[in-house]
PDB file of C-alpha atoms in Angstrom:
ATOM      1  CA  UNK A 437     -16.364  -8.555  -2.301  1.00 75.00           C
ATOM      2  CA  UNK A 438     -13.778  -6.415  -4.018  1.00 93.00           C
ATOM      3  CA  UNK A 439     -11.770  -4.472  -1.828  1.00 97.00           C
ATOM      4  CA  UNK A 440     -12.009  -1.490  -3.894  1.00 98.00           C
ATOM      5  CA  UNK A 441     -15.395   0.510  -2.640  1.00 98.00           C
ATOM      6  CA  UNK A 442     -17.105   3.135  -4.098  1.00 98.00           C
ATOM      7  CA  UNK A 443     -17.447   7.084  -2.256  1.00 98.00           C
ATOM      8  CA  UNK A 444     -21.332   6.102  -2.478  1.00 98.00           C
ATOM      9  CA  UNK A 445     -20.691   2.839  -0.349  1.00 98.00           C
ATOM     10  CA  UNK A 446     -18.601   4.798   2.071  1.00 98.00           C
ATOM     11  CA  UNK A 447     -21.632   7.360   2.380  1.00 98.00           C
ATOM     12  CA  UNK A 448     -24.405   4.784   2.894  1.00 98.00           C
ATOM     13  CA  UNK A 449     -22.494   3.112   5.463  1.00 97.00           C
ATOM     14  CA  UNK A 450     -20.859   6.078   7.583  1.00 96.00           C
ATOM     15  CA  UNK A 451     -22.907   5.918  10.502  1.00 93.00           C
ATOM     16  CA  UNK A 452     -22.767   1.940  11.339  1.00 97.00           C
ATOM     17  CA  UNK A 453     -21.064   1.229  14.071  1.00 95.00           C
ATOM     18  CA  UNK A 454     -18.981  -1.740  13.202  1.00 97.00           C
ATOM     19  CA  UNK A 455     -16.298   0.901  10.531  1.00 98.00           C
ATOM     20  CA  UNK A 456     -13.659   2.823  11.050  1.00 98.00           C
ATOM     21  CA  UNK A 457     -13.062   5.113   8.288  1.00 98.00           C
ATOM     22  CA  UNK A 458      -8.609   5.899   8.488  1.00 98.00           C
ATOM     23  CA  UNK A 459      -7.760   8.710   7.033  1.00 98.00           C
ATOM     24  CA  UNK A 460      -4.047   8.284   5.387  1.00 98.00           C
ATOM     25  CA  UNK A 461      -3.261  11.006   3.455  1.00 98.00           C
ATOM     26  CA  UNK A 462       0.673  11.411   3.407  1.00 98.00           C
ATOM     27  CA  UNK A 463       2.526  13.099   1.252  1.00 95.00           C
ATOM     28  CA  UNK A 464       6.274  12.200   1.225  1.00 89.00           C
ATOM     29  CA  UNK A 465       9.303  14.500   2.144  1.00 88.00           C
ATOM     30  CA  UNK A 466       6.283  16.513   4.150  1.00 93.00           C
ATOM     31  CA  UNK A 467       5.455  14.405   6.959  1.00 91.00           C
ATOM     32  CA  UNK A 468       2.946  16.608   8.478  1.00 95.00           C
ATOM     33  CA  UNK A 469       1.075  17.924   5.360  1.00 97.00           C
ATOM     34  CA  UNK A 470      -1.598  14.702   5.477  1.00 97.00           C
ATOM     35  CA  UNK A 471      -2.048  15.430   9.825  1.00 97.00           C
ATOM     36  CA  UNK A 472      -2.744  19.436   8.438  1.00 98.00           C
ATOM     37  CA  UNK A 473      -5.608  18.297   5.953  1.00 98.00           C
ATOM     38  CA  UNK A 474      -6.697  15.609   8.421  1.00 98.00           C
ATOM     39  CA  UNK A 475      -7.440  18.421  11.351  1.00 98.00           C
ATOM     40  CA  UNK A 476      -8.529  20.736   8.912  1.00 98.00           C
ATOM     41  CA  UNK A 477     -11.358  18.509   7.279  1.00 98.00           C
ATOM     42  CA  UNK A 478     -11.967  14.900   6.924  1.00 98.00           C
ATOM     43  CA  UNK A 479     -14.754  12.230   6.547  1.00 98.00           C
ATOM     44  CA  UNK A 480     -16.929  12.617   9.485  1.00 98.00           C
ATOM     45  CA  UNK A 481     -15.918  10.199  12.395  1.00 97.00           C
ATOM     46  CA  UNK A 482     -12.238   9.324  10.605  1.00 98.00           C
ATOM     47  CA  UNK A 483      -9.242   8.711  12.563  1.00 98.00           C
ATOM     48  CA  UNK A 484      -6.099   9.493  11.573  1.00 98.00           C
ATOM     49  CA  UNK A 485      -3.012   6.969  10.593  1.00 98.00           C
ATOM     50  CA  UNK A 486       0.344   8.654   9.740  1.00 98.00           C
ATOM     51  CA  UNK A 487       2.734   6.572   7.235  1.00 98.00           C
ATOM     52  CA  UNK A 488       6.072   7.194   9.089  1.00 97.00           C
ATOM     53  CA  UNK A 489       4.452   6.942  12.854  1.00 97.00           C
ATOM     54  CA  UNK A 490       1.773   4.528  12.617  1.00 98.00           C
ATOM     55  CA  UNK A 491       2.843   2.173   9.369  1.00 98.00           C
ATOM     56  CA  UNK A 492       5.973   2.021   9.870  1.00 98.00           C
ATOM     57  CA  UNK A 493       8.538   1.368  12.139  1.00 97.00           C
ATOM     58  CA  UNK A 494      11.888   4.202  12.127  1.00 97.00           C
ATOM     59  CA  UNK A 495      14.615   3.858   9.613  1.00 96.00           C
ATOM     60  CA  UNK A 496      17.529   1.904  10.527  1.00 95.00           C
ATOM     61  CA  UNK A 497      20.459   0.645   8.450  1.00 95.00           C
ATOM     62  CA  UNK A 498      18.329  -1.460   6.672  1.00 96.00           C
ATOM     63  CA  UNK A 499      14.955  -2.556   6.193  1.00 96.00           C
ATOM     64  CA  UNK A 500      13.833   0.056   3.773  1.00 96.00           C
ATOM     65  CA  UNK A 501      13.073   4.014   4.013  1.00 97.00           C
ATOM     66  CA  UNK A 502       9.572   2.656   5.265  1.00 97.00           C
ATOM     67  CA  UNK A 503      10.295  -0.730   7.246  1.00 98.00           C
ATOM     68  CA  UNK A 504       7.135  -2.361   8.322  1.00 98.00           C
ATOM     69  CA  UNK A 505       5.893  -1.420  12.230  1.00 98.00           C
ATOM     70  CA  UNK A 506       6.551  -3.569  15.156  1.00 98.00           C
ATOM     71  CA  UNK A 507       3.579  -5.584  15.337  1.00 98.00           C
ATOM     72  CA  UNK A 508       2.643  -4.747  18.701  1.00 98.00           C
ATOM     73  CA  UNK A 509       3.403  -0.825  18.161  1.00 98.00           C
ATOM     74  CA  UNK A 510       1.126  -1.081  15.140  1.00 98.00           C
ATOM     75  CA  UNK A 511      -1.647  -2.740  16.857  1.00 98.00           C
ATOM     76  CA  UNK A 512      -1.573  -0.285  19.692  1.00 98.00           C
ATOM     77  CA  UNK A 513      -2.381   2.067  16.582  1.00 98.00           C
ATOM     78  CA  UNK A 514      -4.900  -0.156  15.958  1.00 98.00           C
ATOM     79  CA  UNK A 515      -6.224  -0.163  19.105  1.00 98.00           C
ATOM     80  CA  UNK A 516      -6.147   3.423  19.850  1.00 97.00           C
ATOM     81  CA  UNK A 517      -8.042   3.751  16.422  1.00 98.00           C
ATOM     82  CA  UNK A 518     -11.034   1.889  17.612  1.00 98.00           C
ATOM     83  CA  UNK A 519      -9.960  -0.817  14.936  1.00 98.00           C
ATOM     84  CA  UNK A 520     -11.182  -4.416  16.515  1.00 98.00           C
ATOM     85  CA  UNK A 521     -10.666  -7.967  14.978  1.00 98.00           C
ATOM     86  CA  UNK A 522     -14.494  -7.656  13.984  1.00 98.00           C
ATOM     87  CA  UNK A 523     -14.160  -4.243  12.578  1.00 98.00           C
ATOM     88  CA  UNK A 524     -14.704  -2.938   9.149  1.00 98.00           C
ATOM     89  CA  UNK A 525     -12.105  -0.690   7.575  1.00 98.00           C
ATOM     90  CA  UNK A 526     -12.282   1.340   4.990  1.00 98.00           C
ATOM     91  CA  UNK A 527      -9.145   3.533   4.254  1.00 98.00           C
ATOM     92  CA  UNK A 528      -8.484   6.506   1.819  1.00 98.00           C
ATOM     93  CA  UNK A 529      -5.830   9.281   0.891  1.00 98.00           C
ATOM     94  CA  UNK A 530      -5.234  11.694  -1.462  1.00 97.00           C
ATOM     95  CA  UNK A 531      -2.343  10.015  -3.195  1.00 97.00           C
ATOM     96  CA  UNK A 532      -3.363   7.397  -5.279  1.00 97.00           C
ATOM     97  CA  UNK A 533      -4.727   5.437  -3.019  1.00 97.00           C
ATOM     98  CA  UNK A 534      -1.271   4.180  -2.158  1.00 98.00           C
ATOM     99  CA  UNK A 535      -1.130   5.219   1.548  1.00 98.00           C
ATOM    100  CA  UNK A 536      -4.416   3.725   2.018  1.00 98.00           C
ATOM    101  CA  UNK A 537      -3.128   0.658   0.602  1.00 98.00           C
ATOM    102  CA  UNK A 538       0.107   0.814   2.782  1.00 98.00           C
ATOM    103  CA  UNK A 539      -3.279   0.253   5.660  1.00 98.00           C
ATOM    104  CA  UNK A 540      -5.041  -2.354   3.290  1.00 98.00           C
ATOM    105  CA  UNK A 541      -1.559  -4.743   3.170  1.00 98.00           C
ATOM    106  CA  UNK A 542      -0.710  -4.056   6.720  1.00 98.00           C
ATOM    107  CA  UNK A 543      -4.165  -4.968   8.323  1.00 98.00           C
ATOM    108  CA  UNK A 544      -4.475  -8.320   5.080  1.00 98.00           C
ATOM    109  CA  UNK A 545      -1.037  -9.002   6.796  1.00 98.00           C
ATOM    110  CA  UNK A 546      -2.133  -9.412  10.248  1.00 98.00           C
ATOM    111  CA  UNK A 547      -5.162 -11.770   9.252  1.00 98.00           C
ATOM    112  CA  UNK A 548      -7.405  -9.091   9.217  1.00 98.00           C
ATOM    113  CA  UNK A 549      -9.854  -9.401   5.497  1.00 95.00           C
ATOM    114  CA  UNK A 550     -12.425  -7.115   6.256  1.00 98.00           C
ATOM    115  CA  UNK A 551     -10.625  -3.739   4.987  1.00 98.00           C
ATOM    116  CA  UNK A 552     -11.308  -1.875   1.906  1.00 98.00           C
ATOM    117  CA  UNK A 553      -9.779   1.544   0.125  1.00 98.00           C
ATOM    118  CA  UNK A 554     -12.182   4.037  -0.821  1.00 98.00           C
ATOM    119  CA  UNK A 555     -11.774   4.602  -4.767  1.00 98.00           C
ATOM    120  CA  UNK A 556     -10.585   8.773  -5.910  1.00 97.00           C
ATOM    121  CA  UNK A 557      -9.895   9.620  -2.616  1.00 97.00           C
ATOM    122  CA  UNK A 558     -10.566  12.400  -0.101  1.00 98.00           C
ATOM    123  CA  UNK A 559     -10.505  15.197  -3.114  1.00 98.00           C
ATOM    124  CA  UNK A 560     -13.387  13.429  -4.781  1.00 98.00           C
ATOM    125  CA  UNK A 561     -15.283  12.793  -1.911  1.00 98.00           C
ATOM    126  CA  UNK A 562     -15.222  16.779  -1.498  1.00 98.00           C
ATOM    127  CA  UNK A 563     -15.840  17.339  -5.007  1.00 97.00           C
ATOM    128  CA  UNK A 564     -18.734  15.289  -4.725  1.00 98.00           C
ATOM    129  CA  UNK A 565     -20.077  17.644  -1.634  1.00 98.00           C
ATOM    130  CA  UNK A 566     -20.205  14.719   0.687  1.00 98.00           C
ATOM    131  CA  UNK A 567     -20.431  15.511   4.524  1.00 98.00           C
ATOM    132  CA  UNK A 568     -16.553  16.692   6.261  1.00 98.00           C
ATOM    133  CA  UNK A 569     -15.973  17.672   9.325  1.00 98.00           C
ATOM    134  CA  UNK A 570     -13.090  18.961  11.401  1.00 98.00           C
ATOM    135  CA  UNK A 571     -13.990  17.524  14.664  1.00 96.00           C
ATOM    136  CA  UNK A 572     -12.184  14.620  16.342  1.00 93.00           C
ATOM    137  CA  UNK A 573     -14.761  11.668  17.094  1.00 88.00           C
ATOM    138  CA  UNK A 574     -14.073  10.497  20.715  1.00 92.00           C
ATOM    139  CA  UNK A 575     -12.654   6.761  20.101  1.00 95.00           C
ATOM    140  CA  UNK A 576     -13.260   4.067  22.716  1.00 94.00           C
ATOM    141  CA  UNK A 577     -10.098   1.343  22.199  1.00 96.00           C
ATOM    142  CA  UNK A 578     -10.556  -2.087  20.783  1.00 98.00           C
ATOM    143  CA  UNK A 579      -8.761  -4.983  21.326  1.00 97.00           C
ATOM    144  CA  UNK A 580      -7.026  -6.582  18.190  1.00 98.00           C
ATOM    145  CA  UNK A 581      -5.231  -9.734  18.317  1.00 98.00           C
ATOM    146  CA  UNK A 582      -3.211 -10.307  15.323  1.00 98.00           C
ATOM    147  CA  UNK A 583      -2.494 -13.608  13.051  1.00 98.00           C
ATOM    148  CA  UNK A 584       0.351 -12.281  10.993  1.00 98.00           C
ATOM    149  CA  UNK A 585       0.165 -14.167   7.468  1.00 98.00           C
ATOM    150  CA  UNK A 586       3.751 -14.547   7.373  1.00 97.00           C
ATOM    151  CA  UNK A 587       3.812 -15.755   3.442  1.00 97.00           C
ATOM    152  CA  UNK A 588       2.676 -12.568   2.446  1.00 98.00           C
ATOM    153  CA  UNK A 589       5.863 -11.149   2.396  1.00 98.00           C
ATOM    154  CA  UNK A 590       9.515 -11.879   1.837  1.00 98.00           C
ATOM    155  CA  UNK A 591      13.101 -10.605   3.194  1.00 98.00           C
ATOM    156  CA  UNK A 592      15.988  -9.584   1.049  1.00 98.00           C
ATOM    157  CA  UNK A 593      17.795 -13.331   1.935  1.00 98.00           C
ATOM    158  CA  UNK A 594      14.620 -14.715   0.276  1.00 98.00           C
ATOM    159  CA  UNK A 595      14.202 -12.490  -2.541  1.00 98.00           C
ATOM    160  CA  UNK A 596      18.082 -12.809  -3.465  1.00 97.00           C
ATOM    161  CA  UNK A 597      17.556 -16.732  -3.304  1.00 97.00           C
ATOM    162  CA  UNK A 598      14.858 -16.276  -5.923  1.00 95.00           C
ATOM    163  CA  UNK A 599      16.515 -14.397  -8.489  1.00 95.00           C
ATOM    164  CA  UNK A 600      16.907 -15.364 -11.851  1.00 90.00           C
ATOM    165  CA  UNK A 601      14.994 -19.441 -11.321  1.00 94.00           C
ATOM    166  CA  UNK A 602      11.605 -20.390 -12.383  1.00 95.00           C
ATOM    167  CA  UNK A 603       8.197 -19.859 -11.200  1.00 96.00           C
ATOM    168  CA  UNK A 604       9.171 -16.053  -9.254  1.00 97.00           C
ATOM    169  CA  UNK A 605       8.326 -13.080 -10.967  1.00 97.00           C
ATOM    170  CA  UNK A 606       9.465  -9.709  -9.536  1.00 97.00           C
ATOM    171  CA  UNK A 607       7.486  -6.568 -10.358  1.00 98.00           C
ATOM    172  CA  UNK A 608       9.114  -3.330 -10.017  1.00 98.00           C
ATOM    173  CA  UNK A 609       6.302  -0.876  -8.897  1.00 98.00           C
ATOM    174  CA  UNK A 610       8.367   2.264  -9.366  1.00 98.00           C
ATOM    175  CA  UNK A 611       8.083   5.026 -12.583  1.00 98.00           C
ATOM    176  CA  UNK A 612       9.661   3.570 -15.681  1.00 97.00           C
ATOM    177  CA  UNK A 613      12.960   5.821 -15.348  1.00 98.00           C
ATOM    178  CA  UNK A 614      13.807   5.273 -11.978  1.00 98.00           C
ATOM    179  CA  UNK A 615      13.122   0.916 -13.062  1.00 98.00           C
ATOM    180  CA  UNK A 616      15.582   1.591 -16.177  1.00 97.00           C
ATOM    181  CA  UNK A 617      18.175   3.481 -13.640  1.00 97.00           C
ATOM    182  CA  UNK A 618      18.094   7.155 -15.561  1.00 97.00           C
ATOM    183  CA  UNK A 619      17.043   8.920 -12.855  1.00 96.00           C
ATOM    184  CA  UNK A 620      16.591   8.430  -8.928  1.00 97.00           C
ATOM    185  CA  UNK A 621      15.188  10.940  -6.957  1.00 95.00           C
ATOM    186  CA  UNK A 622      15.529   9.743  -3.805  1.00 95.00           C
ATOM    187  CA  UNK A 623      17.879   6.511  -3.131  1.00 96.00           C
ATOM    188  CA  UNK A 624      21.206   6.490  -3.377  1.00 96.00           C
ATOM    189  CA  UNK A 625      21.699   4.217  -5.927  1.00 97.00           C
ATOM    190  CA  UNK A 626      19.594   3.754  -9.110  1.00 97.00           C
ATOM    191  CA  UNK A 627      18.598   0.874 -11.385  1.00 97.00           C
ATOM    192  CA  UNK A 628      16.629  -2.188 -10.732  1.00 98.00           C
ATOM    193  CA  UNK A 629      17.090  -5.762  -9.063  1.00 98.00           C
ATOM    194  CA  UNK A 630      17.871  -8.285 -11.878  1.00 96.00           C
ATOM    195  CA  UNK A 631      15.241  -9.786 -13.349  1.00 95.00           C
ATOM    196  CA  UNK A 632      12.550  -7.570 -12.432  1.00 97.00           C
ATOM    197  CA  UNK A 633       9.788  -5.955 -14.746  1.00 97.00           C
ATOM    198  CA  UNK A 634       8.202  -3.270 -14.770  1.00 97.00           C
ATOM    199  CA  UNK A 635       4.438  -2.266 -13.466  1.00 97.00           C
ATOM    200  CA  UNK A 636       3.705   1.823 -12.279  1.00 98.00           C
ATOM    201  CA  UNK A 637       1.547   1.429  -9.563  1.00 98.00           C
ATOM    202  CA  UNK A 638      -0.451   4.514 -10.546  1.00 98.00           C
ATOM    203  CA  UNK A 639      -1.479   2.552 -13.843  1.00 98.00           C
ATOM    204  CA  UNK A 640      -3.944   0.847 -11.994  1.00 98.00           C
ATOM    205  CA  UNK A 641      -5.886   3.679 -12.250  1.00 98.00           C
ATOM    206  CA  UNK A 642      -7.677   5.303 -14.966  1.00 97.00           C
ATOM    207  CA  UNK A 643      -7.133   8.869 -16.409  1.00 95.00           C
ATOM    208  CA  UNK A 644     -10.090  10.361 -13.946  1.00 94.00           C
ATOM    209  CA  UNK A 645      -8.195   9.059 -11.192  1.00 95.00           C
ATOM    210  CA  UNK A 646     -10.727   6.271 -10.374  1.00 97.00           C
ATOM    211  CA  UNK A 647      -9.281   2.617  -9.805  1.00 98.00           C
ATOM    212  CA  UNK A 648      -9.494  -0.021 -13.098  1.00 98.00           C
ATOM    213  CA  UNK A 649     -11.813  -2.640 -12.508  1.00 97.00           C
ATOM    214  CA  UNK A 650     -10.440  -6.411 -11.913  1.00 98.00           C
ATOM    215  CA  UNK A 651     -11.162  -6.929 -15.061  1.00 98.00           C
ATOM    216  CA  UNK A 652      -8.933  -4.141 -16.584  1.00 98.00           C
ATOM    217  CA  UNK A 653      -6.136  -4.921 -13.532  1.00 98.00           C
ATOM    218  CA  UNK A 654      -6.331  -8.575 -14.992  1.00 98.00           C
ATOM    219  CA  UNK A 655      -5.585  -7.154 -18.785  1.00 97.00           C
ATOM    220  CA  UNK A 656      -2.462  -4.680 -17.368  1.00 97.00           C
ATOM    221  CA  UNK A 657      -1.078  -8.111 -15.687  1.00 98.00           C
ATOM    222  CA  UNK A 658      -2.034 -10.498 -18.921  1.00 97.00           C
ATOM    223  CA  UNK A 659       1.274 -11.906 -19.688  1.00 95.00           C
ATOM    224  CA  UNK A 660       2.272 -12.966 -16.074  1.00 97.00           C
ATOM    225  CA  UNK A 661       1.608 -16.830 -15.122  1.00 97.00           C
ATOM    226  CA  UNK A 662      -0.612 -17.401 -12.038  1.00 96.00           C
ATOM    227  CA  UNK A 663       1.232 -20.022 -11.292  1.00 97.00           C
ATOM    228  CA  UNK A 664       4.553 -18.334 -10.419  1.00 97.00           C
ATOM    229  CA  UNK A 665       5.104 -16.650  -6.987  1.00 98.00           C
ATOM    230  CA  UNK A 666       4.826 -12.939  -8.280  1.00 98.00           C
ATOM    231  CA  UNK A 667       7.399 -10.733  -5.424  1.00 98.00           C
ATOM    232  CA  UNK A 668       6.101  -7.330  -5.442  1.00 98.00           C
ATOM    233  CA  UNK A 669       8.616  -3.834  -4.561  1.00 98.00           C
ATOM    234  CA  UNK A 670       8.978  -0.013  -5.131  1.00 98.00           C
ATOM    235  CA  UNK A 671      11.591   2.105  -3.560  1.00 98.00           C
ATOM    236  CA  UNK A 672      10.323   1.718   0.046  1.00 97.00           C
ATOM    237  CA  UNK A 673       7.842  -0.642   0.475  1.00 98.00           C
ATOM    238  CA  UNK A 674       4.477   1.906  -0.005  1.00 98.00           C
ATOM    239  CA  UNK A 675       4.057   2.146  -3.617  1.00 98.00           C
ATOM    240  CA  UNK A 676       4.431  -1.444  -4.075  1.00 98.00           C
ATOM    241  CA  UNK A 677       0.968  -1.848  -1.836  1.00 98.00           C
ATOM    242  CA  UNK A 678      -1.395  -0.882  -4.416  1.00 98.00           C
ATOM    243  CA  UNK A 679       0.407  -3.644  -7.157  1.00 98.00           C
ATOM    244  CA  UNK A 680      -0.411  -5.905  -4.376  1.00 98.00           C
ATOM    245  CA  UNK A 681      -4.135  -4.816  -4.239  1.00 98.00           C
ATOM    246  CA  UNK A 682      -4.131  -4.603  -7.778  1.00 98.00           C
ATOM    247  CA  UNK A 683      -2.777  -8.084  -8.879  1.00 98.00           C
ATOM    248  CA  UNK A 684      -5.379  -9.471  -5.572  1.00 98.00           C
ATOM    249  CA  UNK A 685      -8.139  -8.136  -7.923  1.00 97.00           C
ATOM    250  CA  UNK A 686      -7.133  -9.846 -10.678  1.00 98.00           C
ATOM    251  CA  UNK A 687      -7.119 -12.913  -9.301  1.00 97.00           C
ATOM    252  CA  UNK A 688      -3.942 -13.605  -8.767  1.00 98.00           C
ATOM    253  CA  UNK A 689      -3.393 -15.432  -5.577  1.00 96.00           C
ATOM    254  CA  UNK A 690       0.445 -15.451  -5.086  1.00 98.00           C
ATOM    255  CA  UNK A 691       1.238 -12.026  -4.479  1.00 98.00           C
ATOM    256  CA  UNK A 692       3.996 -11.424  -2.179  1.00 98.00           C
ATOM    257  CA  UNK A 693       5.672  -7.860  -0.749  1.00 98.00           C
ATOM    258  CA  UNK A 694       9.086  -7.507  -0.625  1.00 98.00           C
ATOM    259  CA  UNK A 695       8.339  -4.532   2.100  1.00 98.00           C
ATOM    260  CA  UNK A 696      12.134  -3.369   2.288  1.00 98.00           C
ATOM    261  CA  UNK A 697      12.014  -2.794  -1.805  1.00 98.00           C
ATOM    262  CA  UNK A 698      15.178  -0.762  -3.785  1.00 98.00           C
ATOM    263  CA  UNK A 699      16.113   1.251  -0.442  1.00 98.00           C
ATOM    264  CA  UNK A 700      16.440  -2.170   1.407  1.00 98.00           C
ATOM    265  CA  UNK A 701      17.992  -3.767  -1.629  1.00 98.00           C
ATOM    266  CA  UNK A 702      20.800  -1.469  -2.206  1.00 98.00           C
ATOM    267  CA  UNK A 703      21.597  -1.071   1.732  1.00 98.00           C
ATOM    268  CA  UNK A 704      23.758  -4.540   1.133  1.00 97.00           C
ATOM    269  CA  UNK A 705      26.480  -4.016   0.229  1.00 95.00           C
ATOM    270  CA  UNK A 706      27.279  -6.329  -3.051  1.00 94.00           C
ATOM    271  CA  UNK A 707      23.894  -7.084  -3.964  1.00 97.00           C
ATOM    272  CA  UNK A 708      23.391  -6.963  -8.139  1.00 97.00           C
ATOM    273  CA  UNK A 709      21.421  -3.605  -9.918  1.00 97.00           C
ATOM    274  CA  UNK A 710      20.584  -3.756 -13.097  1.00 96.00           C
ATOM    275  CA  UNK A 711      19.668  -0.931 -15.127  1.00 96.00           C
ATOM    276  CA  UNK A 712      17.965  -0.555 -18.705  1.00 94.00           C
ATOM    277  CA  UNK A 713      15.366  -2.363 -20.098  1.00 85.00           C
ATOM    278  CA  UNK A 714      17.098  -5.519 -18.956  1.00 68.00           C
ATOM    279  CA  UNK A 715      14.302  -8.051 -17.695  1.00 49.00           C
ATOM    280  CA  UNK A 716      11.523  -6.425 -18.898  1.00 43.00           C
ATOM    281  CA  UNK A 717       8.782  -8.389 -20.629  1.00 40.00           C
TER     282      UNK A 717
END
């Protein structure tokens, strides 16, 4: 099964009592805007997962603007959600679905396979007059044990090994300008590591907002070997999350996140940016 589900599947299944529906809308540089909507309406019986508190762990010298959570912190999350090892998850936002993929990776990280994002979002479940509510359902803890998958993801020692040789592809997930180093919002530095191309995130999505289909994820990614280790980034390790989804629906079976990405990159002092088109395909 695809791990891309439609608002219709989400309806038909609300009430069974093996999914947990995680609401993660976030929206970044307003840390409590997505906890606002959350208490204010949701999908009936959601629980709430905050980007900086739950997925991720505080900022530090390095590791990223969004370093990955201490595994046991995050399953406590988890655990508080009512999120078991035989639980069904289906997360959604209002972004993209790129906080709900932040969830996807993490819980595909920890061994977990049974997770899915809702396609449009919260906004389009609304639009569609589906059920909200603003009450909090009463959650009884479950007991996770994780299995973390520990190729799924790389370090900056691995990633700077792999530059430049044969059979690694990096994929910049970030807009075009901030890739070619013309503009950079929020890191200190701009440009790109060497040798990466570029993929937006948000073109895995169609113009109505709705997610392409593996087919059409397969066609964006049509000149990259699956064969070669593909090292997925963005500027903090978030973005990058729904590439990852993405190139999993296209079949592509080497996917790796680099979860530190540009802000992790450029916190080393001496490692190489690039800028321009240089390395694109």
């Amino acid at each position: 099964m695809n791990a891309i589900v439609s608002k219709n599947w989400v309806l038909a299944r609300l009430y069974e009592p093996d999914i947990v529906i995680a609401d993660c809308r976030f929206l970044l540089g307003k840390p409590d805007v997505g906890r606002e909507a959350y208490l204010e309406a949701h999908i009936p019986g959601a629980v709430y997962l905050d980007l900086e508190k739950d997925l991720s762990a505080p900022i530090c010298e390095h590791g990223g603007r969004h370093p990955l959570p201490d595994i046991d912190k995050f399953v406590q999350s988890l655990s508080k959600a009512g999120i078991g090892n035989d639980t069904r998850v289906v997360a959604y936002d209002d972004q993209g679905g790129a906080m709900a993929s932040r969830l996807w990776w993490l819980l595909r990280y920890l061994g977990h396979s049974t997770v899915y994002v809702m396609d449009e979002g919260f906004s389009a479940w609304q639009k569609a007059s589906f059920p909200v509510s603003a009450e909090q359902k009463v959650i009884v803890p479950a007991s996770f044990v994780p299995h973390p998958q520990v190729e799924l993801v790389v370090s900056v020692e691995e990633v700077k090994a792999k530059l430049h040789t044969a059979g690694t592809m990096l994929i910049d997930s970030r807009e075009a300008p901030r890739y070619r180093g013309e503009v950079e919002p929020i890191d200190p530095v701009a440009g790109h590591i060497p040798g990466a191309i570029n993929r937006f995130w948000s073109e895995g999505r169609r113009a109505d907002g709705s997610w392409k289909s593996p087919e059409e994820q397969a066609e964006r990614f049509a000149d990259l070997s699956r064969d070669d280790e593909l090292i997925v980034y963005c500027g903090s390790g978030v973005t990058a999350c729904p590439n990852v989804l993405a190139l999993t629906e296209a079949g592509f079976d080497k996917v790796k996140l680099y979860a530190g990405s540009w802000s992790d990159w450029i916190s080393y002092e001496g490692n190489p940016v690039a800028t321009g088109e240089e390395g694109k395909q």
